[in-house]
């Protein structure tokens, strides 16, 4: 994230816009986990009668590495919040007047919590997953409230 989101108030000077990107630190952490799994896959390849399991593990790790490398190398902003409005990778720019029902919500999938930015705009509803971004749900909520209050 380009701007450090603190607790903004009406008197705090907000930057003209804040850009939020994929988190490179989270991608590096996923690479470490994937390489550990690759080690298990190679181990199973070397164990007699377990090589099919090793092949499956190695293939899954390779697919995971390809997906994760795309996230790691993507330097386009996923969310752009400005005094004038909001733009995400899922929806073009809309002014604050055209946007409604802005919320950061969570969905549970088993034991995993997935955070989303959801809002309505003239073209429909935008829903953007936040878990891989370099901002927490609380930070994003604070930023959205501050920019909407200062538009």
Tab-separated table of C-alpha atoms in Angstrom:
chain	number	residue	atom	x	y	z
A	1	UNK	CA	0.000	0.000	0.000
A	2	UNK	CA	1.367	3.385	-0.914
A	3	UNK	CA	-0.126	5.371	1.950
A	4	UNK	CA	0.115	4.330	5.581
A	5	UNK	CA	-3.477	4.096	6.784
A	6	UNK	CA	-3.718	5.350	10.307
A	7	UNK	CA	-6.700	6.653	12.173
A	8	UNK	CA	-7.657	9.590	9.952
A	9	UNK	CA	-9.735	12.395	11.296
A	10	UNK	CA	-11.362	15.360	9.648
A	11	UNK	CA	-8.276	17.450	10.454
A	12	UNK	CA	-5.743	14.903	9.178
A	13	UNK	CA	-4.573	15.621	5.671
A	14	UNK	CA	-5.503	12.742	3.400
A	15	UNK	CA	-3.426	12.185	0.293
A	16	UNK	CA	-5.240	12.763	-2.999
A	17	UNK	CA	-5.348	9.007	-3.554
A	18	UNK	CA	-4.247	5.744	-1.982
A	19	UNK	CA	-3.241	2.736	-4.074
A	20	UNK	CA	-3.460	-0.789	-2.698
A	21	UNK	CA	-1.490	-3.642	-4.274
A	22	UNK	CA	-0.999	-7.367	-3.905
A	23	UNK	CA	1.210	-8.096	-0.901
A	24	UNK	CA	4.653	-9.309	-1.910
A	25	UNK	CA	5.351	-10.488	1.662
A	26	UNK	CA	2.322	-12.784	1.587
A	27	UNK	CA	3.440	-14.119	-1.805
A	28	UNK	CA	6.931	-14.864	-0.448
A	29	UNK	CA	5.403	-16.697	2.515
A	30	UNK	CA	3.305	-18.801	0.111
A	31	UNK	CA	6.453	-19.577	-1.938
A	32	UNK	CA	8.173	-20.878	1.210
A	33	UNK	CA	5.204	-23.133	1.991
A	34	UNK	CA	5.063	-24.348	-1.602
A	35	UNK	CA	8.765	-25.247	-1.617
A	36	UNK	CA	8.335	-27.189	1.632
A	37	UNK	CA	5.516	-29.123	-0.043
A	38	UNK	CA	7.760	-29.682	-3.058
A	39	UNK	CA	10.271	-31.315	-0.726
A	40	UNK	CA	7.563	-33.746	0.428
A	41	UNK	CA	6.630	-34.409	-3.198
A	42	UNK	CA	10.218	-35.231	-4.103
A	43	UNK	CA	10.471	-37.480	-1.059
A	44	UNK	CA	7.369	-39.408	-2.166
A	45	UNK	CA	8.803	-39.702	-5.682
A	46	UNK	CA	11.813	-41.515	-4.209
A	47	UNK	CA	9.816	-43.859	-1.952
A	48	UNK	CA	8.848	-47.148	-3.669
A	49	UNK	CA	5.109	-47.482	-4.385
A	50	UNK	CA	4.489	-43.841	-3.381
A	51	UNK	CA	5.594	-42.177	-6.610
A	52	UNK	CA	2.008	-41.462	-7.827
A	53	UNK	CA	1.455	-39.411	-4.678
A	54	UNK	CA	4.741	-37.628	-5.306
A	55	UNK	CA	3.729	-36.763	-8.858
A	56	UNK	CA	0.402	-35.329	-7.694
A	57	UNK	CA	2.065	-33.258	-4.966
A	58	UNK	CA	4.721	-31.930	-7.369
A	59	UNK	CA	2.110	-31.004	-9.993
A	60	UNK	CA	-0.039	-29.180	-7.445
A	61	UNK	CA	3.024	-27.293	-6.176
A	62	UNK	CA	4.029	-26.297	-9.719
A	63	UNK	CA	0.533	-24.955	-10.441
A	64	UNK	CA	0.582	-23.097	-7.110
A	65	UNK	CA	3.973	-21.574	-7.935
A	66	UNK	CA	2.744	-20.355	-11.324
A	67	UNK	CA	-0.332	-18.733	-9.782
A	68	UNK	CA	1.691	-17.240	-6.925
A	69	UNK	CA	4.368	-15.879	-9.275
A	70	UNK	CA	1.666	-14.030	-11.232
A	71	UNK	CA	0.471	-12.442	-8.002
A	72	UNK	CA	4.054	-11.629	-6.949
A	73	UNK	CA	4.859	-9.948	-10.272
A	74	UNK	CA	1.559	-8.058	-10.626
A	75	UNK	CA	2.337	-4.455	-9.706
A	76	UNK	CA	-0.967	-2.951	-10.866
A	77	UNK	CA	-3.025	-1.352	-8.118
A	78	UNK	CA	-5.969	-3.553	-7.126
A	79	UNK	CA	-7.798	-0.703	-5.347
A	80	UNK	CA	-7.458	3.050	-5.896
A	81	UNK	CA	-9.244	5.183	-3.329
A	82	UNK	CA	-9.316	8.928	-3.946
A	83	UNK	CA	-11.123	12.007	-2.762
A	84	UNK	CA	-13.229	11.832	-5.936
A	85	UNK	CA	-14.174	8.139	-5.826
A	86	UNK	CA	-13.156	4.505	-5.968
A	87	UNK	CA	-11.706	2.179	-8.601
A	88	UNK	CA	-10.865	-1.506	-8.309
A	89	UNK	CA	-9.474	-4.171	-10.589
A	90	UNK	CA	-13.071	-5.436	-10.918
A	91	UNK	CA	-14.798	-2.125	-11.673
A	92	UNK	CA	-13.857	1.163	-13.356
A	93	UNK	CA	-13.687	4.484	-11.539
A	94	UNK	CA	-16.934	5.772	-10.009
A	95	UNK	CA	-17.437	8.910	-7.964
A	96	UNK	CA	-18.531	8.629	-4.350
A	97	UNK	CA	-21.955	9.985	-5.363
A	98	UNK	CA	-22.433	7.006	-7.713
A	99	UNK	CA	-21.298	4.417	-5.168
A	100	UNK	CA	-23.474	2.977	-2.418
A	101	UNK	CA	-23.416	0.216	0.179
A	102	UNK	CA	-19.626	0.179	0.541
A	103	UNK	CA	-18.642	-2.550	2.981
A	104	UNK	CA	-15.745	-4.760	3.953
A	105	UNK	CA	-17.295	-8.138	4.676
A	106	UNK	CA	-16.050	-11.561	5.672
A	107	UNK	CA	-17.149	-14.964	4.504
A	108	UNK	CA	-16.323	-18.211	6.232
A	109	UNK	CA	-15.331	-21.224	4.167
A	110	UNK	CA	-14.746	-23.963	6.673
A	111	UNK	CA	-12.036	-22.688	9.007
A	112	UNK	CA	-10.844	-19.993	6.587
A	113	UNK	CA	-12.019	-16.381	6.639
A	114	UNK	CA	-12.093	-14.567	3.308
A	115	UNK	CA	-12.432	-10.775	3.316
A	116	UNK	CA	-14.104	-8.853	0.487
A	117	UNK	CA	-14.641	-5.242	-0.482
A	118	UNK	CA	-18.202	-5.009	-1.790
A	119	UNK	CA	-20.021	-1.983	-3.181
A	120	UNK	CA	-22.818	-1.088	-5.579
A	121	UNK	CA	-22.216	1.156	-8.572
A	122	UNK	CA	-24.203	2.078	-11.703
A	123	UNK	CA	-22.768	-0.910	-13.577
A	124	UNK	CA	-23.756	-3.441	-10.903
A	125	UNK	CA	-21.992	-4.740	-7.815
A	126	UNK	CA	-18.227	-5.007	-7.349
A	127	UNK	CA	-16.752	-7.689	-5.096
A	128	UNK	CA	-12.986	-7.846	-4.611
A	129	UNK	CA	-11.168	-10.396	-2.456
A	130	UNK	CA	-8.799	-8.737	0.036
A	131	UNK	CA	-6.800	-11.602	1.564
A	132	UNK	CA	-3.792	-11.279	-0.770
A	133	UNK	CA	-3.610	-7.479	-0.589
A	134	UNK	CA	-1.227	-5.423	1.515
A	135	UNK	CA	-3.972	-3.921	3.649
A	136	UNK	CA	-6.013	-5.364	6.490
A	137	UNK	CA	-9.787	-5.227	6.599
A	138	UNK	CA	-9.664	-2.702	9.447
A	139	UNK	CA	-7.201	-0.470	7.603
A	140	UNK	CA	-9.320	-0.534	4.457
A	141	UNK	CA	-12.483	0.265	6.405
A	142	UNK	CA	-10.732	3.241	8.019
A	143	UNK	CA	-9.488	4.487	4.644
A	144	UNK	CA	-12.891	4.160	3.004
A	145	UNK	CA	-14.605	6.017	5.841
A	146	UNK	CA	-12.010	8.789	5.769
A	147	UNK	CA	-12.188	9.321	2.014
A	148	UNK	CA	-15.987	9.241	1.959
A	149	UNK	CA	-16.155	11.730	4.825
A	150	UNK	CA	-13.735	14.099	3.067
A	151	UNK	CA	-15.185	14.066	-0.445
